[in-house]
């Protein structure tokens, strides 16, 4: 049974096509695996495994309507799922059952994918370690004393622990890529507007994007095929021609130009991370790619710009949680003001409060021009600089995180240190660009190291191709496995 859960989605599909497996066998194998590993990893907030097995039996009986029919999936708990709790890992929404499906859920349902449940995260997607969840702290399957990253830590940990074959996460400043890096899996942040945000509980609307977390690059391309596409319910959704992202995966990369921005390899980047990325660069050169060092001057401003914009938008978006309309309502109040203040004070965690306060400050009279307006101007510079770089290079290669996964509790009391772990990922969100994280080796402790490939707008097929050929070269999944050590 354990062997079934180790298979990628494309391997599962192949076995289903050859009648070597049934969907019921696959779902039961995942049930056994979740029962075995969930107590250690704590990746799920809500499980729907028994309902999933019943759906699998139905599809087995009537026959699969497409290649992904009956394939299980995990869903980050900020994506609205009709009839299932959508908590955002917050006391504020602890009992909220969504009355509708997010657009990505509608797309998954159309393909007859089956949800195994909702996965843990940092509260309202605010954090880089999944320690900010009001429900539980998720552990990294490679070492249970370490964080899985965040905010999509539950999604990455569940995929790494073989509790789901793939999952959906959301990425505002690296929340798919950083946990994928920490957990040794593949995480893809699509171009802003490629995947509908309708039904994603908003953190920062101009930065958020839903994307896949998978065991390998082919699976990432397959899941992107399902979720990408224009949606009239999302005003930021782009109307682009439908692509098959699996089509160009094996394309030869000879002559392809890779830029390596030197600012991403400076102070604060762990030496072992630099070493593994240097090895990756040498591999690309052997494959015939042209790799050059380049400069991205605006990189040093990206983190400050990101936190000003993200917190401002969070302050605005979270204003709706007031104890009146829906969500948590305090019993400790004698007037309307106390109802607002106490409901929010009791239900929001420290990190969410911190960001609301910071966001309200930068939007306030007298500070708007000094901070928020200036950050939006810098955002334009960041976009322009990336546009210039992509006139010369096909792909930019950087670390995902300055370090590998850190110990649970080691940075939780130092927000600034935690924010600095986003330094390599936020630029892609500010510029709305696609970026993928894939493992490129392990450090001395045996913890995965991630490599990031950033592409031009809507060039997902390019970064998937460059990631795929590297993945085939190093065979990370065949050589390294999570140890679940304590």
XYZ file of C-alpha atoms in Angstrom:
486
model
C 0.000 0.000 0.000
C 2.847 2.387 0.869
C 4.306 1.989 -2.621
C 1.086 3.370 -4.182
C 1.415 6.644 -2.253
C 5.014 7.092 -3.440
C 3.905 7.297 -7.094
C 3.590 10.609 -8.932
C 0.229 11.477 -10.480
C 1.407 10.645 -14.006
C 2.579 7.226 -12.721
C -0.811 6.664 -11.040
C -2.590 7.561 -14.290
C -0.415 5.101 -16.223
C -1.274 2.281 -13.783
C -4.976 3.127 -13.948
C -4.847 3.103 -17.758
C -3.192 -0.326 -17.705
C -5.784 -1.571 -15.155
C -2.970 -2.366 -12.691
C -4.749 -0.316 -9.998
C -8.278 0.792 -9.171
C -9.192 4.190 -7.737
C -10.530 2.504 -4.610
C -7.115 0.886 -4.029
C -5.387 4.256 -4.485
C -7.724 6.082 -2.089
C -7.489 3.333 0.540
C -3.679 3.470 0.310
C -3.826 7.210 0.999
C -6.199 6.649 3.919
C -3.695 4.200 5.455
C -0.816 6.610 4.842
C -2.657 9.570 6.433
C -3.576 7.450 9.472
C 0.078 6.422 9.752
C 1.767 9.828 9.308
C -0.715 12.579 10.244
C 0.038 12.408 13.986
C 3.691 13.153 13.232
C 3.293 15.700 10.429
C -0.011 17.428 11.340
C -0.659 18.596 7.774
C -4.493 18.474 7.731
C -7.047 20.755 9.358
C -10.028 18.831 7.946
C -9.986 15.393 6.297
C -12.652 14.073 3.895
C -11.118 10.644 3.271
C -14.189 8.430 3.776
C -16.251 10.557 1.359
C -13.303 10.432 -1.057
C -13.245 6.605 -1.002
C -16.988 6.500 -1.769
C -16.483 8.861 -4.728
C -13.614 6.666 -5.973
C -15.828 3.545 -5.836
C -18.486 5.378 -7.887
C -15.975 6.372 -10.572
C -14.556 2.811 -10.659
C -18.083 1.494 -11.307
C -19.136 3.981 -13.972
C -15.669 4.330 -15.566
C -13.216 7.249 -15.697
C -14.344 10.109 -17.943
C -10.789 11.517 -18.312
C -7.231 10.665 -17.289
C -7.436 12.536 -13.951
C -10.841 11.186 -12.877
C -10.663 10.001 -9.272
C -7.110 11.236 -8.601
C -6.877 12.538 -4.999
C -5.654 16.031 -4.108
C -5.107 18.190 -0.994
C -6.403 21.778 -0.775
C -4.908 24.653 1.195
C -7.473 25.837 3.729
C -7.868 29.357 2.307
C -9.511 28.050 -0.889
C -13.306 27.967 -0.571
C -14.732 24.454 -0.835
C -18.509 24.072 -0.858
C -19.858 22.136 2.100
C -16.437 21.840 3.784
C -14.896 24.060 6.431
C -12.621 26.807 5.089
C -10.885 28.099 8.219
C -7.760 29.927 6.930
C -6.208 28.298 10.063
C -7.807 31.075 12.125
C -10.088 31.188 15.152
C -11.932 33.902 13.178
C -13.211 31.312 10.645
C -12.928 28.144 12.763
C -16.515 27.067 11.953
C -17.008 28.696 8.551
C -18.434 26.286 5.954
C -18.213 27.800 2.480
C -21.538 27.995 0.606
C -19.739 27.965 -2.771
C -16.700 26.574 -4.563
C -13.699 28.635 -5.619
C -13.187 28.624 -9.402
C -10.166 26.302 -9.039
C -12.383 23.856 -7.109
C -14.978 23.988 -9.897
C -12.204 23.137 -12.372
C -10.969 20.227 -10.212
C -14.549 18.931 -9.825
C -15.092 19.114 -13.590
C -12.059 16.819 -14.038
C -13.436 14.610 -11.208
C -10.429 15.053 -8.927
C -11.217 14.061 -5.342
C -10.269 16.208 -2.340
C -8.738 14.381 0.635
C -9.221 17.445 2.830
C -8.070 20.934 3.752
C -4.427 21.528 4.613
C -2.839 23.577 7.390
C -1.287 26.995 6.775
C -0.162 30.172 8.517
C -3.257 32.081 9.633
C -4.722 33.977 6.653
C -1.520 32.978 4.757
C 0.597 35.327 6.883
C 3.884 33.696 7.777
C 6.798 31.613 6.547
C 6.748 28.593 8.844
C 3.131 27.416 9.470
C 3.733 28.204 13.157
C 1.118 30.979 12.932
C -1.747 28.513 12.491
C -4.423 28.730 15.204
C -5.025 24.988 14.741
C -1.623 23.266 15.046
C 2.028 23.485 14.031
C 2.867 21.366 10.974
C 6.215 19.526 11.022
C 8.669 18.957 8.175
C 8.647 15.263 7.085
C 12.442 15.383 6.550
C 12.968 16.294 10.202
C 9.957 16.633 12.504
C 11.747 19.221 14.658
C 11.919 21.638 11.719
C 9.316 23.867 10.064
C 7.848 22.903 6.668
C 7.909 26.553 5.562
C 4.865 28.677 4.980
C 2.276 29.763 4.451
C 1.425 26.651 2.355
C 3.344 24.445 4.823
C 0.536 21.915 5.191
C 0.337 21.468 1.406
C 4.108 20.974 0.979
C 4.423 18.667 4.009
C 1.474 16.515 2.887
C 3.008 16.049 -0.592
C 6.490 15.336 0.828
C 5.046 12.835 3.328
C 3.118 11.018 0.536
C -0.207 11.829 2.247
C -1.501 13.434 -0.961
C -0.067 12.968 -4.484
C -0.310 16.724 -5.129
C -1.889 19.812 -3.590
C -2.990 23.377 -4.201
C -1.304 26.219 -2.340
C -1.366 30.007 -2.614
C 1.621 32.300 -3.035
C 1.657 35.966 -1.986
C 5.399 36.439 -1.448
C 6.819 32.917 -1.742
C 4.207 30.864 0.102
C 4.261 28.023 -2.452
C 7.944 28.114 -3.372
C 9.545 28.411 0.089
C 7.665 25.448 1.678
C 8.283 23.417 -1.499
C 11.994 24.181 -1.086
C 11.998 23.253 2.630
C 10.119 19.988 1.974
C 12.003 18.845 -1.157
C 9.046 19.049 -3.557
C 8.121 21.176 -6.596
C 6.165 24.428 -6.146
C 4.950 26.653 -8.976
C 3.693 30.228 -8.648
C 1.942 31.047 -11.936
C 1.890 34.484 -13.605
C -0.506 36.845 -11.820
C -3.889 36.511 -13.553
C -3.288 33.079 -15.123
C -5.220 31.231 -12.394
C -8.485 32.640 -11.027
C -8.418 34.004 -7.477
C -12.207 33.817 -7.134
C -12.883 31.927 -3.911
C -9.363 32.378 -2.533
C -9.698 34.165 0.819
C -7.737 37.343 0.114
C -4.542 38.336 1.901
C -3.032 40.817 -0.592
C -5.169 40.911 -3.723
C -2.542 42.302 -6.119
C 0.005 39.641 -5.093
C -1.942 36.424 -4.291
C -1.866 33.545 -6.753
C -3.007 29.906 -6.500
C -0.604 27.244 -7.777
C 0.421 23.578 -7.605
C 2.706 21.774 -5.140
C 3.731 18.406 -6.580
C 6.252 15.564 -6.403
C 7.789 16.374 -9.768
C 7.739 18.912 -12.594
C 5.491 16.906 -14.952
C 2.791 16.775 -12.279
C 3.094 20.571 -11.803
C 2.503 21.056 -15.542
C -0.484 18.663 -15.461
C -2.132 20.445 -12.522
C -1.510 23.855 -14.084
C -3.336 22.596 -17.194
C -6.393 21.979 -15.000
C -6.469 25.226 -12.997
C -5.249 27.839 -15.532
C -7.709 29.850 -17.602
C -9.804 33.003 -17.822
C -12.572 33.546 -15.277
C -15.204 36.292 -15.625
C -15.729 36.242 -11.842
C -12.156 37.490 -11.301
C -11.529 40.983 -12.718
C -7.735 40.406 -12.628
C -7.968 37.163 -14.636
C -6.160 37.334 -17.989
C -7.830 36.028 -21.140
C -4.983 33.975 -22.620
C -5.047 31.184 -25.165
C -5.150 27.765 -23.461
C -1.789 25.960 -23.427
C -0.736 22.379 -22.757
C 2.095 22.877 -20.283
C 3.276 19.266 -20.608
C 4.022 19.663 -24.332
C 7.489 21.255 -24.214
C 8.860 19.652 -21.049
C 11.509 17.560 -22.814
C 12.648 20.283 -25.215
C 16.431 20.624 -25.582
C 17.741 23.688 -23.710
C 20.896 24.087 -25.788
C 21.470 27.816 -26.384
C 18.857 28.855 -23.826
C 20.013 31.902 -21.825
C 19.976 31.783 -18.023
C 20.728 34.930 -16.005
C 22.052 34.598 -12.442
C 21.388 37.864 -10.522
C 24.385 38.411 -8.212
C 22.244 40.281 -5.625
C 20.513 37.004 -4.751
C 23.815 35.354 -3.813
C 25.140 37.985 -1.407
C 25.271 38.352 2.340
C 22.886 36.173 4.350
C 22.694 33.334 1.825
C 23.913 30.091 3.414
C 27.169 28.728 1.920
C 25.697 25.248 1.350
C 22.785 26.803 -0.558
C 25.247 28.760 -2.761
C 27.326 25.610 -3.322
C 24.367 23.515 -4.523
C 23.164 26.298 -6.807
C 26.660 26.612 -8.262
C 26.561 22.862 -8.997
C 23.180 23.374 -10.694
C 24.646 26.188 -12.817
C 27.482 23.892 -13.939
C 24.946 21.194 -14.904
C 23.023 23.682 -17.023
C 26.244 24.678 -18.782
C 26.953 20.996 -19.554
C 23.455 20.713 -21.037
C 24.310 23.539 -23.442
C 22.577 26.469 -21.738
C 24.324 29.843 -21.743
C 24.629 30.953 -18.104
C 25.747 34.489 -17.210
C 25.937 36.533 -14.043
C 23.736 39.633 -14.195
C 22.523 42.389 -11.893
C 19.024 43.161 -10.584
C 19.530 46.467 -8.788
C 15.986 46.722 -7.461
C 16.231 43.391 -5.621
C 17.395 45.180 -2.461
C 14.180 47.232 -2.347
C 11.809 44.331 -3.042
C 11.345 43.064 0.512
C 10.424 46.477 1.983
C 8.161 47.193 -1.012
C 6.459 43.824 -0.623
C 5.712 44.199 3.086
C 4.294 47.712 2.663
C 1.954 46.660 -0.177
C 1.029 43.281 1.327
C 0.229 44.682 4.783
C -1.749 47.603 3.332
C -3.899 45.222 1.287
C -4.238 42.809 4.231
C -5.486 45.663 6.443
C -8.128 46.473 3.840
C -9.125 42.860 3.058
C -9.403 41.759 6.688
C -11.644 44.684 7.591
C -14.628 42.501 6.693
C -14.014 40.262 9.717
C -15.755 42.453 12.261
C -17.846 40.084 14.406
C -21.034 41.135 12.622
C -21.359 39.586 9.171
C -19.757 36.163 9.616
C -16.905 34.560 11.471
C -16.103 34.738 15.173
C -18.203 36.999 17.433
C -17.169 37.820 20.992
C -19.550 37.259 23.906
C -17.601 39.852 25.878
C -19.129 43.196 24.787
C -21.665 45.770 25.906
C -21.660 48.075 22.864
C -20.865 48.071 19.131
C -17.288 49.313 19.504
C -16.484 46.565 22.020
C -18.049 43.996 19.663
C -15.657 45.034 16.847
C -12.560 45.378 19.016
C -13.034 42.242 21.135
C -14.086 40.000 18.242
C -10.949 40.940 16.298
C -8.667 40.924 19.357
C -9.805 37.468 20.462
C -9.949 35.808 17.037
C -6.861 37.089 15.188
C -3.396 35.776 16.034
C -0.340 37.942 16.750
C 1.084 37.898 13.208
C -2.236 38.870 11.614
C -2.655 41.733 14.119
C 0.913 42.865 13.438
C 0.295 43.077 9.692
C -3.098 44.778 10.060
C -1.527 47.438 12.294
C 1.398 47.967 9.916
C -0.943 48.099 6.907
C -3.316 50.555 8.575
C -0.333 52.744 9.501
C 1.053 52.967 5.939
C -2.419 53.768 4.570
C -3.156 56.416 7.184
C -3.306 60.148 6.545
C 0.181 61.632 6.561
C 1.946 58.338 5.869
C 0.208 57.195 2.656
C 2.521 59.219 0.381
C 5.654 58.436 2.383
C 5.168 54.673 2.348
C 2.346 53.167 0.264
C 2.575 55.511 -2.722
C 6.380 55.238 -2.752
C 6.149 51.412 -2.597
C 3.862 51.409 -5.649
C 6.415 53.512 -7.546
C 9.198 51.083 -6.614
C 6.955 48.249 -7.792
C 6.937 49.860 -11.247
C 10.761 50.005 -11.218
C 10.918 46.315 -10.260
C 8.613 45.369 -13.152
C 10.610 47.455 -15.638
C 13.928 45.981 -14.543
C 12.596 42.443 -14.975
C 11.265 43.394 -18.430
C 14.771 44.556 -19.373
C 16.351 41.329 -18.101
C 13.929 39.164 -20.094
C 14.957 40.933 -23.303
C 18.333 39.248 -22.770
C 17.582 36.068 -20.773
C 14.943 33.315 -21.025
C 15.096 32.448 -17.325
C 16.603 33.870 -14.110
C 18.097 31.442 -11.582
C 18.198 32.243 -7.835
C 17.966 30.538 -4.431
C 14.439 30.075 -3.044
C 15.390 30.759 0.552
C 18.605 31.981 2.194
C 18.669 28.797 4.322
C 17.211 25.319 4.529
C 14.331 24.572 6.954
C 14.968 25.995 10.423
C 13.998 24.566 13.817
C 10.431 24.996 15.052
C 10.381 27.947 17.467
C 13.776 29.334 16.430
C 12.475 32.412 14.542
C 8.913 32.626 15.805
C 9.705 35.413 18.282
C 11.701 37.419 15.739
C 9.301 38.636 13.006
C 12.020 40.567 11.169
C 14.210 37.471 10.878
C 11.185 35.534 9.598
C 10.409 38.259 7.028
C 13.997 38.115 5.734
C 13.470 34.482 4.681
C 11.205 35.853 1.874
C 14.014 37.933 0.376
C 14.542 35.715 -2.694
C 10.877 35.109 -3.559
C 8.955 38.394 -3.184
C 10.308 40.011 -6.382
C 8.361 37.593 -8.598
C 5.093 38.501 -6.837
C 5.751 42.251 -7.048
C 6.360 41.913 -10.799
C 3.556 39.336 -11.304
C 5.965 36.813 -12.846
C 5.886 32.991 -12.881
C 8.469 31.201 -10.725
C 9.136 27.589 -9.820
C 10.982 25.998 -6.916
C 12.550 22.571 -7.315
C 15.019 20.639 -5.176
C 18.668 20.744 -6.264
C 20.311 18.782 -3.435
C 20.539 18.535 0.363
C 22.693 20.170 3.048
C 24.952 18.395 5.577
C 21.938 17.682 7.811
C 20.144 16.025 4.891
C 17.612 18.866 4.518
C 16.472 19.800 0.978
C 17.822 22.866 -0.819
C 15.595 24.597 -3.383
C 16.444 26.360 -6.630
C 14.175 29.053 -8.086
C 13.650 29.691 -11.786
C 11.829 32.936 -12.667
C 10.331 33.405 -16.134
C 8.825 36.187 -18.186
C 5.073 36.810 -17.959
C 3.067 33.784 -19.140
C 6.289 31.858 -19.892
C 5.355 28.968 -17.583
C 6.178 26.489 -20.351
C 9.778 27.820 -20.443
C 10.454 27.547 -16.689
C 8.765 24.124 -16.572
C 11.001 22.937 -19.423
C 14.194 24.278 -17.747
C 13.120 22.710 -14.422
C 12.189 19.370 -16.006
C 15.516 18.782 -17.789
C 17.398 19.562 -14.552
C 15.149 17.266 -12.517
C 15.816 14.412 -14.955
C 19.555 15.013 -14.592
C 19.830 14.954 -10.791
C 17.036 12.419 -10.027
C 16.365 13.974 -6.610
C 13.341 11.795 -5.760
C 15.260 8.586 -6.516
C 18.262 9.635 -4.397
C 16.708 11.341 -1.368
C 13.712 10.524 0.824
C 12.089 12.221 3.863
C 13.291 10.543 7.067
C 10.561 11.577 9.561
C 13.313 11.800 12.191
C 12.607 13.424 15.561
